[in-house]
Amino acid sequence: MILCQISDLHIKAGGKKSYRIVDTAESLRRCVAQVNQLRQRPDAVVLTGDLVDFGKPQEYAFLRQLLQPLDMPYYLLPGNHDERSALRAAFPDHAYLRQSAERIEYVIDDYPLRIVALDTVIPQASGGALGPASLAWLDQVLQAQPDKPTVIVMHHPPFKTGIGHMDQIGLAQPQALADVVRRHPQVERILCGHLHRSIQVRFGGTIASTCPGVAHQVALDLSPQAASQFVMEPPAFQLHLWDAETGLISHTAYVGEFDGPYPFYDGDDLID
């Protein structure tokens, strides 16, 4: 199975640029086209939050148009820029969004790799949290299928990144999540967004990771006093390949057209 992860789309209504610089809609269009053209098509796509910029209905309507060309099923979860009721209203056919009455937490059991989504959103706040009810639900869900390889998807990463301004708006009390996850060795990975960079950390007996942004990236400044800045490094998405022998194998793919592929040798390389 191949699971594609796209994160931090920040779509604005009418294709308006973020910060008057970032064309998030065009970046997503290019990403969707590239995912559709992959030599090995993903079985599914998960979008790990900050789907739009202000949680407005017109933003979600535009997002739906941009995602419509995807050739495979996709699954949405909210980030701190999202609004639950507007997201649900824009995607009424995505029944999994209503598995839980309040928070957007759900289980997808349709694939060899089980997908469990957690909702870390605190309304009107940039940081995230998981309450006791969410942690109890997660524990119960994981107990139900202890032998099926599983990924947990969520927006806020449950670990310190070293980028000061982002760590200030991370997940509160991550140890509570680590304690639950450690009891369930079938959890192959915790896939997160929010950081607009690729980061990996050992966590709760597994690996927690973040996905690059599909449009712009957070500046790489490993300082507690790091300023809140972004850079126009290449947009990217990730592919997570499930292999029964190896486990989950993750790749970062950059959005764009690049020279190649070229062979690593040609006839001239064989001549002294």
XYZ file of C-alpha atoms in Angstrom:
272
model
C 0.000 0.000 0.000
C 1.132 3.559 -0.712
C -0.319 6.385 1.386
C 0.297 9.919 0.149
C 0.474 12.738 2.709
C -0.183 16.364 1.750
C -0.113 19.006 4.451
C -0.633 22.677 5.236
C -2.449 23.786 2.091
C -3.622 27.189 3.445
C -6.099 27.732 0.611
C -7.656 31.197 0.400
C -10.930 32.075 -1.319
C -10.577 33.095 -4.939
C -6.963 31.999 -5.113
C -5.706 34.977 -3.110
C -2.007 34.699 -2.263
C -0.884 34.125 1.305
C 1.158 37.003 2.689
C 0.856 38.503 -0.831
C 3.592 36.069 -1.911
C 2.526 32.417 -1.772
C 0.178 31.111 -4.463
C -1.178 28.247 -2.392
C -3.892 27.310 -4.902
C -1.446 26.920 -7.776
C 0.901 24.899 -5.567
C -1.932 22.511 -4.726
C -2.965 22.237 -8.393
C 0.575 21.244 -9.328
C 0.783 18.799 -6.446
C -2.495 17.079 -7.360
C -1.373 16.764 -10.989
C 1.955 15.286 -9.920
C 0.367 12.771 -7.543
C -1.959 11.645 -10.343
C 1.032 11.127 -12.635
C 3.150 9.089 -10.229
C 4.427 5.862 -11.740
C 3.118 4.013 -8.690
C -0.247 5.530 -7.803
C -1.035 5.993 -4.105
C -3.952 3.976 -2.801
C -5.143 6.945 -0.752
C -4.214 10.494 0.227
C -4.378 11.975 3.720
C -4.341 15.756 4.163
C -2.966 16.583 7.605
C -4.553 19.912 8.432
C -4.457 23.631 7.778
C -6.510 22.860 4.700
C -7.569 26.496 4.366
C -6.394 29.748 5.926
C -9.379 31.169 7.825
C -11.923 28.328 8.061
C -14.414 30.111 5.799
C -17.074 28.236 3.777
C -15.913 29.823 0.502
C -12.369 28.622 1.176
C -13.572 25.044 1.636
C -15.659 25.291 -1.538
C -12.528 26.332 -3.442
C -10.518 23.565 -1.757
C -13.044 20.989 -2.921
C -12.635 22.195 -6.521
C -8.858 21.927 -6.267
C -8.999 18.386 -4.872
C -11.631 17.152 -7.322
C -9.065 15.934 -9.918
C -7.409 13.512 -7.465
C -7.698 10.000 -8.879
C -7.743 8.246 -5.519
C -9.730 8.536 -2.259
C -8.622 11.289 0.091
C -9.147 11.892 3.783
C -9.221 15.288 5.489
C -8.414 16.348 9.021
C -8.370 19.812 10.566
C -5.489 21.996 11.693
C -5.472 25.160 13.733
C -6.468 27.242 10.670
C -9.568 25.087 10.065
C -13.139 25.211 11.329
C -14.869 21.886 11.896
C -18.453 22.730 10.969
C -17.479 24.546 7.750
C -15.229 21.641 6.741
C -18.007 19.098 7.311
C -20.545 21.223 5.445
C -18.294 21.516 2.375
C -17.675 17.749 2.208
C -21.064 16.173 3.046
C -20.179 12.995 1.142
C -17.134 12.356 3.353
C -19.010 10.363 5.975
C -15.882 9.626 8.040
C -15.857 13.324 9.060
C -18.890 12.556 11.214
C -17.721 9.349 12.923
C -17.344 11.488 16.046
C -20.025 13.985 17.032
C -17.772 16.870 18.056
C -14.140 16.363 17.100
C -13.111 15.106 13.659
C -11.660 11.781 14.765
C -12.108 8.651 12.709
C -10.828 5.238 11.648
C -10.352 4.041 8.061
C -10.150 0.246 7.849
C -10.324 -0.145 4.074
C -6.597 -0.738 3.450
C -3.754 -3.000 4.588
C -2.545 -0.021 6.641
C -5.109 1.222 9.147
C -5.583 5.001 9.375
C -6.569 6.545 12.716
C -7.150 10.317 12.727
C -6.909 12.510 15.828
C -8.241 16.071 16.127
C -5.785 18.357 17.949
C -7.614 21.631 17.279
C -8.337 24.160 20.021
C -10.790 26.670 18.502
C -9.320 30.156 18.090
C -5.854 28.969 19.167
C -2.661 28.156 17.253
C -1.469 25.395 19.570
C -3.081 21.985 19.886
C -4.229 19.514 22.533
C -5.725 16.062 22.998
C -8.186 15.732 25.843
C -8.836 12.648 27.991
C -11.786 11.611 25.801
C -9.637 11.568 22.651
C -6.879 9.583 24.357
C -9.374 7.066 25.746
C -10.949 6.711 22.299
C -7.531 6.159 20.720
C -6.639 3.491 23.289
C -9.924 1.684 22.626
C -9.536 1.878 18.844
C -6.001 0.499 18.957
C -7.030 -2.305 21.321
C -9.695 -3.383 18.835
C -7.170 -4.430 16.151
C -3.805 -5.089 17.792
C -2.427 -7.052 14.849
C -3.153 -4.592 12.052
C -0.384 -2.112 11.144
C -1.616 1.390 11.869
C -0.705 5.010 11.264
C -2.008 7.808 13.454
C -2.553 11.071 11.592
C -2.859 14.436 13.332
C -1.976 18.065 12.725
C 0.157 19.210 15.675
C 3.311 17.113 16.176
C 3.700 15.694 19.698
C 7.373 16.602 20.035
C 9.768 19.502 20.355
C 11.286 20.505 17.007
C 13.906 23.034 18.048
C 12.225 25.792 16.012
C 11.290 28.131 18.841
C 8.212 29.916 17.521
C 6.661 26.641 16.325
C 7.371 24.835 19.596
C 5.408 27.569 21.354
C 2.304 26.463 19.409
C 2.862 22.712 19.464
C 0.849 19.962 21.136
C 0.244 20.405 24.862
C 1.185 17.534 27.199
C 2.470 15.113 24.553
C 3.505 12.559 27.191
C -0.124 11.515 27.630
C -0.236 10.504 23.960
C 3.140 8.752 24.226
C 1.829 6.657 27.115
C -1.105 5.426 25.018
C 0.900 4.769 21.870
C 3.599 2.842 23.743
C 0.998 0.218 24.690
C 0.265 -0.550 21.026
C 3.275 -1.741 19.006
C 1.226 -1.987 15.796
C 1.491 1.822 15.458
C 3.977 2.204 12.623
C 4.078 5.992 12.544
C 2.455 9.186 13.763
C 2.093 11.427 10.691
C 1.748 15.153 11.395
C 1.663 18.512 9.689
C 1.914 22.047 11.122
C 5.706 22.441 10.817
C 6.021 22.920 7.044
C 9.225 20.851 7.200
C 10.258 17.179 7.198
C 11.196 16.204 10.771
C 11.455 12.775 12.436
C 11.629 11.886 16.143
C 11.416 8.679 18.180
C 8.201 8.912 20.181
C 6.172 6.520 22.305
C 7.941 3.439 20.964
C 7.390 4.425 17.344
C 8.367 7.324 15.035
C 6.556 10.647 14.802
C 7.170 12.761 11.722
C 6.057 15.955 10.023
C 5.417 16.589 6.349
C 6.733 19.576 4.359
C 4.219 22.184 3.291
C 2.660 21.857 -0.131
C 3.308 25.566 -0.793
C 5.831 27.238 1.548
C 8.142 26.096 4.324
C 8.935 27.330 7.825
C 12.431 28.838 7.941
C 15.014 26.435 9.382
C 16.222 28.255 12.498
C 16.964 25.938 15.437
C 16.851 28.632 18.071
C 14.492 29.065 21.031
C 14.163 32.678 19.866
C 13.553 31.792 16.208
C 11.442 34.436 14.496
C 8.193 33.434 12.805
C 9.300 33.355 9.161
C 8.746 31.293 6.022
C 10.900 30.548 2.986
C 10.060 29.575 -0.578
C 11.889 26.273 -0.492
C 10.371 23.735 -2.915
C 6.865 22.539 -2.055
C 6.661 18.850 -1.242
C 4.501 15.921 -0.218
C 5.328 12.505 1.214
C 4.729 8.923 0.162
C 4.515 6.238 2.848
C 5.001 2.740 1.452
C 3.744 -0.109 3.609
C 5.758 -3.308 3.187
C 4.915 -6.333 5.318
C 8.578 -7.300 5.758
C 10.110 -3.866 6.330
C 7.273 -1.814 7.776
C 6.545 1.762 6.750
C 9.023 3.366 4.342
C 8.675 7.128 3.857
C 9.818 9.301 0.959
C 9.664 13.060 0.415
C 8.754 14.130 -3.124
C 9.221 17.694 -4.369
C 6.538 19.380 -6.439
C 7.825 20.730 -9.748
C 9.515 19.883 -13.005
C 13.177 18.952 -12.731
C 15.787 17.814 -15.257
C 16.129 14.042 -15.644
C 15.912 11.249 -14.914
C 19.348 10.489 -16.364
C 21.196 7.153 -16.294
C 24.099 7.026 -13.868
C 26.446 6.028 -16.719
C 26.577 5.951 -20.482
C 28.920 4.478 -23.066
C 31.610 7.115 -22.491
C 31.901 6.132 -18.816
C 33.274 2.756 -19.889
C 36.175 4.308 -21.823
C 39.439 5.280 -20.088
